[in-house]
Amino acid sequence: MEPSLDAYAETLRIHHFKPSEVPWRRLGQYLWRPIEDGSNTQNRLSVIESLLPPKSNGPVFHFHEMHDEGFYKGIVRFHSPGRPDIDCKAGEMLTIPIRLPHRFSNPFDEEAVFINTATPGFFIRYFEHLEELIGSGAELTPEINKAALLRFATVPLGEEDVKRIEQTLMGKE
C-alpha cells in the first residue's frame, strides 16, 4: 500500500455483525434488523435481515430506479409480472436488477428469514422511514408501503401496470 494511504487506512474498521447484539425491529407484521447500514461501506452496500410470517404477501409490486437488490437464505417466493414465480430456497441467491418489477411473499407454513442486500446502500433508510410511517401500527398496509417506496427512488406498480406487463411479456413467448 502506498504510504500516502496510511492515514486513510487507519480510519477503516472491520464490521462484525453478531445477531445476538442487534435486536429485531418491527414493521407492522414484519420484522427486520440491519446487518450493514452502509456506514462501513461508504453507502455502497447495505444488508438487512428480514422475517416474513407464514402466509404473508410482502410488499406491493415495485421497481427500483437507483439500486439493485439481492436476496439470500430462507425460502421466499419472488414474483415478477409475466414471468414464472421463483421459490428462492435456503442457500440460494436471487438478484433483482434496477427497473425489474417484482415483489416477494411467504405463501408457506413457516416463517421466512432472509437476507436482503441493496447497492448502493442508501435504501436501508426506506426501512427506517417505514418504521416512522407505521408507528405502533400492527400492519404494513399497501398504502403505507407505496408512500415509503416513492421517497426512495422506487416506483410502486398498480394493478393496471402489472396486467399490461404480463400481457406484453406473454405475447413474446
mmCIF file of C-alpha atoms in Angstrom:
data_model
loop_
_atom_site.group_PDB
_atom_site.id
_atom_site.type_symbol
_atom_site.label_atom_id
_atom_site.label_comp_id
_atom_site.label_asym_id
_atom_site.label_seq_id
_atom_site.Cartn_x
_atom_site.Cartn_y
_atom_site.Cartn_z
ATOM 1 C CA MET A 1 0.000 0.000 0.000
ATOM 2 C CA GLU A 2 1.192 3.468 -0.765
ATOM 3 C CA PRO A 3 2.372 5.390 2.305
ATOM 4 C CA SER A 4 0.042 8.255 1.378
ATOM 5 C CA LEU A 5 -2.918 5.958 2.114
ATOM 6 C CA ASP A 6 -1.809 5.068 5.647
ATOM 7 C CA ALA A 7 -3.839 7.817 7.332
ATOM 8 C CA TYR A 8 -6.955 6.766 5.452
ATOM 9 C CA ALA A 9 -6.393 3.093 6.258
ATOM 10 C CA GLU A 10 -6.270 3.970 9.962
ATOM 11 C CA THR A 11 -9.870 5.243 9.747
ATOM 12 C CA LEU A 12 -11.184 1.932 8.417
ATOM 13 C CA ARG A 13 -12.575 -0.840 10.563
ATOM 14 C CA ILE A 14 -13.974 -4.308 10.097
ATOM 15 C CA HIS A 15 -17.681 -4.572 10.869
ATOM 16 C CA HIS A 16 -18.604 -7.805 12.659
ATOM 17 C CA PHE A 17 -22.371 -8.425 12.800
ATOM 18 C CA LYS A 18 -23.484 -10.554 15.735
ATOM 19 C CA PRO A 19 -27.207 -11.386 15.667
ATOM 20 C CA SER A 20 -27.355 -11.601 19.457
ATOM 21 C CA GLU A 21 -26.330 -7.921 19.667
ATOM 22 C CA VAL A 22 -28.814 -6.485 17.153
ATOM 23 C CA PRO A 23 -32.485 -6.688 18.140
ATOM 24 C CA TRP A 24 -35.276 -7.251 15.651
ATOM 25 C CA ARG A 25 -37.251 -4.133 14.705
ATOM 26 C CA ARG A 26 -40.956 -4.223 13.848
ATOM 27 C CA LEU A 27 -42.580 -3.079 10.598
ATOM 28 C CA GLY A 28 -46.207 -3.923 11.289
ATOM 29 C CA GLN A 29 -46.492 -7.681 10.772
ATOM 30 C CA TYR A 30 -42.856 -7.994 9.624
ATOM 31 C CA LEU A 31 -39.520 -7.904 11.446
ATOM 32 C CA TRP A 32 -36.178 -6.597 10.230
ATOM 33 C CA ARG A 33 -32.735 -5.703 11.533
ATOM 34 C CA PRO A 34 -29.720 -4.023 9.961
ATOM 35 C CA ILE A 35 -26.689 -6.193 9.348
ATOM 36 C CA GLU A 36 -24.800 -3.423 7.498
ATOM 37 C CA ASP A 37 -26.342 0.041 7.459
ATOM 38 C CA GLY A 38 -23.952 1.416 4.840
ATOM 39 C CA SER A 39 -21.801 3.308 7.340
ATOM 40 C CA ASN A 40 -18.934 0.840 6.864
ATOM 41 C CA THR A 41 -19.137 0.792 3.060
ATOM 42 C CA GLN A 42 -19.486 4.499 2.257
ATOM 43 C CA ASN A 43 -23.095 3.589 1.432
ATOM 44 C CA ARG A 44 -22.095 1.320 -1.442
ATOM 45 C CA LEU A 45 -23.861 -1.621 0.216
ATOM 46 C CA SER A 46 -26.473 -2.194 2.897
ATOM 47 C CA VAL A 47 -27.653 -5.539 4.207
ATOM 48 C CA ILE A 48 -30.711 -6.336 6.279
ATOM 49 C CA GLU A 49 -32.208 -9.489 7.705
ATOM 50 C CA SER A 50 -35.982 -9.807 7.369
ATOM 51 C CA LEU A 51 -38.616 -12.104 8.793
ATOM 52 C CA LEU A 52 -41.904 -12.666 6.963
ATOM 53 C CA PRO A 53 -44.622 -14.520 8.854
ATOM 54 C CA PRO A 54 -46.261 -17.559 7.247
ATOM 55 C CA LYS A 55 -48.900 -16.881 4.594
ATOM 56 C CA SER A 56 -47.930 -13.196 4.144
ATOM 57 C CA ASN A 57 -47.934 -11.157 0.947
ATOM 58 C CA GLY A 58 -44.875 -8.959 1.399
ATOM 59 C CA PRO A 59 -44.571 -5.617 -0.428
ATOM 60 C CA VAL A 60 -46.550 -4.348 -3.408
ATOM 61 C CA PHE A 61 -45.157 -4.805 -6.933
ATOM 62 C CA HIS A 62 -42.461 -2.200 -7.475
ATOM 63 C CA PHE A 63 -39.178 -1.494 -9.225
ATOM 64 C CA HIS A 64 -36.108 0.445 -8.156
ATOM 65 C CA GLU A 65 -34.634 3.305 -10.175
ATOM 66 C CA MET A 66 -31.295 3.520 -8.396
ATOM 67 C CA HIS A 67 -30.339 0.306 -6.673
ATOM 68 C CA ASP A 68 -30.027 -3.417 -7.226
ATOM 69 C CA GLU A 69 -31.225 -5.919 -4.646
ATOM 70 C CA GLY A 70 -30.045 -9.358 -3.693
ATOM 71 C CA PHE A 71 -31.872 -11.935 -1.584
ATOM 72 C CA TYR A 72 -30.266 -14.893 0.158
ATOM 73 C CA LYS A 73 -31.070 -17.516 2.774
ATOM 74 C CA GLY A 74 -34.652 -18.505 3.678
ATOM 75 C CA ILE A 75 -37.459 -19.756 1.448
ATOM 76 C CA VAL A 76 -39.186 -16.776 -0.151
ATOM 77 C CA ARG A 77 -41.343 -16.651 -3.302
ATOM 78 C CA PHE A 78 -40.458 -13.964 -5.834
ATOM 79 C CA HIS A 79 -42.943 -12.629 -8.344
ATOM 80 C CA SER A 80 -42.272 -10.577 -11.481
ATOM 81 C CA PRO A 81 -45.159 -9.817 -13.857
ATOM 82 C CA GLY A 82 -45.225 -12.087 -16.914
ATOM 83 C CA ARG A 83 -42.522 -14.394 -15.553
ATOM 84 C CA PRO A 84 -42.767 -17.649 -13.580
ATOM 85 C CA ASP A 85 -42.628 -17.288 -9.787
ATOM 86 C CA ILE A 86 -39.330 -18.334 -8.214
ATOM 87 C CA ASP A 87 -39.077 -20.025 -4.840
ATOM 88 C CA CYS A 88 -35.666 -18.976 -3.542
ATOM 89 C CA LYS A 89 -34.614 -21.616 -1.023
ATOM 90 C CA ALA A 90 -32.070 -21.612 1.797
ATOM 91 C CA GLY A 91 -28.563 -21.232 0.410
ATOM 92 C CA GLU A 92 -29.742 -19.835 -2.948
ATOM 93 C CA MET A 93 -29.283 -16.250 -4.122
ATOM 94 C CA LEU A 94 -31.583 -14.117 -6.225
ATOM 95 C CA THR A 95 -30.526 -10.792 -7.778
ATOM 96 C CA ILE A 96 -33.073 -8.166 -8.854
ATOM 97 C CA PRO A 97 -31.602 -5.597 -11.265
ATOM 98 C CA ILE A 98 -32.657 -1.953 -11.473
ATOM 99 C CA ARG A 99 -36.072 -1.445 -13.122
ATOM 100 C CA LEU A 100 -37.217 -5.088 -12.940
ATOM 101 C CA PRO A 101 -40.745 -5.079 -11.457
ATOM 102 C CA HIS A 102 -41.012 -7.508 -8.565
ATOM 103 C CA ARG A 103 -42.415 -8.332 -5.170
ATOM 104 C CA PHE A 104 -41.956 -11.228 -2.791
ATOM 105 C CA SER A 105 -44.157 -13.210 -0.456
ATOM 106 C CA ASN A 106 -44.182 -16.073 2.003
ATOM 107 C CA PRO A 107 -47.037 -18.402 0.992
ATOM 108 C CA PHE A 108 -45.525 -21.206 3.069
ATOM 109 C CA ASP A 109 -46.485 -22.562 6.503
ATOM 110 C CA GLU A 110 -43.254 -21.488 8.222
ATOM 111 C CA GLU A 111 -41.819 -18.030 8.784
ATOM 112 C CA ALA A 112 -39.237 -16.940 6.240
ATOM 113 C CA VAL A 113 -35.995 -15.372 7.429
ATOM 114 C CA PHE A 114 -33.825 -13.994 4.648
ATOM 115 C CA ILE A 115 -31.043 -11.534 3.923
ATOM 116 C CA ASN A 116 -31.568 -8.608 1.555
ATOM 117 C CA THR A 117 -28.741 -6.549 0.058
ATOM 118 C CA ALA A 118 -29.037 -3.148 -1.627
ATOM 119 C CA THR A 119 -26.432 -1.368 -3.715
ATOM 120 C CA PRO A 120 -25.993 1.496 -3.233
ATOM 121 C CA GLY A 121 -26.725 1.215 0.429
ATOM 122 C CA PHE A 122 -28.964 4.234 0.970
ATOM 123 C CA PHE A 123 -32.092 2.068 0.601
ATOM 124 C CA ILE A 124 -31.796 0.954 4.226
ATOM 125 C CA ARG A 125 -33.316 4.356 5.052
ATOM 126 C CA TYR A 126 -36.554 3.063 3.471
ATOM 127 C CA PHE A 127 -36.985 0.615 6.351
ATOM 128 C CA GLU A 128 -36.320 3.326 8.902
ATOM 129 C CA HIS A 129 -38.863 5.581 7.178
ATOM 130 C CA LEU A 130 -41.425 2.759 7.212
ATOM 131 C CA GLU A 131 -40.971 2.489 10.970
ATOM 132 C CA GLU A 132 -41.882 6.178 11.260
ATOM 133 C CA LEU A 133 -44.919 5.841 8.975
ATOM 134 C CA ILE A 134 -46.304 2.738 10.699
ATOM 135 C CA GLY A 135 -45.583 3.909 14.228
ATOM 136 C CA SER A 136 -47.146 1.435 16.620
ATOM 137 C CA GLY A 137 -49.485 0.165 13.889
ATOM 138 C CA ALA A 138 -49.968 -3.554 13.645
ATOM 139 C CA GLU A 139 -49.842 -3.780 9.859
ATOM 140 C CA LEU A 140 -47.803 -2.553 6.931
ATOM 141 C CA THR A 141 -50.580 -1.626 4.501
ATOM 142 C CA PRO A 142 -50.154 -1.288 0.720
ATOM 143 C CA GLU A 143 -50.831 2.464 1.061
ATOM 144 C CA ILE A 144 -48.018 2.969 3.583
ATOM 145 C CA ASN A 145 -45.754 0.709 1.514
ATOM 146 C CA LYS A 146 -46.361 2.793 -1.652
ATOM 147 C CA ALA A 147 -45.800 6.107 0.136
ATOM 148 C CA ALA A 148 -42.454 4.952 1.538
ATOM 149 C CA LEU A 149 -41.257 3.433 -1.762
ATOM 150 C CA LEU A 150 -41.806 6.691 -3.653
ATOM 151 C CA ARG A 151 -39.490 8.531 -1.289
ATOM 152 C CA PHE A 152 -36.606 6.173 -2.094
ATOM 153 C CA ALA A 153 -36.405 6.145 -5.913
ATOM 154 C CA THR A 154 -38.726 3.156 -6.088
ATOM 155 C CA VAL A 155 -41.859 3.026 -8.214
ATOM 156 C CA PRO A 156 -44.880 1.080 -6.938
ATOM 157 C CA LEU A 157 -46.976 -0.530 -9.674
ATOM 158 C CA GLY A 158 -50.747 -0.515 -9.860
ATOM 159 C CA GLU A 159 -52.835 -3.481 -10.985
ATOM 160 C CA GLU A 160 -53.164 -1.981 -14.487
ATOM 161 C CA ASP A 161 -49.378 -1.739 -14.800
ATOM 162 C CA VAL A 162 -48.937 -5.349 -13.704
ATOM 163 C CA LYS A 163 -51.587 -6.606 -16.163
ATOM 164 C CA ARG A 164 -50.052 -4.610 -19.040
ATOM 165 C CA ILE A 165 -46.576 -6.012 -18.333
ATOM 166 C CA GLU A 166 -47.955 -9.551 -18.087
ATOM 167 C CA GLN A 167 -49.747 -9.189 -21.434
ATOM 168 C CA THR A 168 -46.671 -7.711 -23.105
ATOM 169 C CA LEU A 169 -44.379 -10.494 -21.904
ATOM 170 C CA MET A 170 -46.885 -13.254 -22.626
ATOM 171 C CA GLY A 171 -47.012 -12.163 -26.266
ATOM 172 C CA LYS A 172 -43.229 -12.651 -26.542
ATOM 173 C CA GLU A 173 -43.198 -16.305 -25.504
#
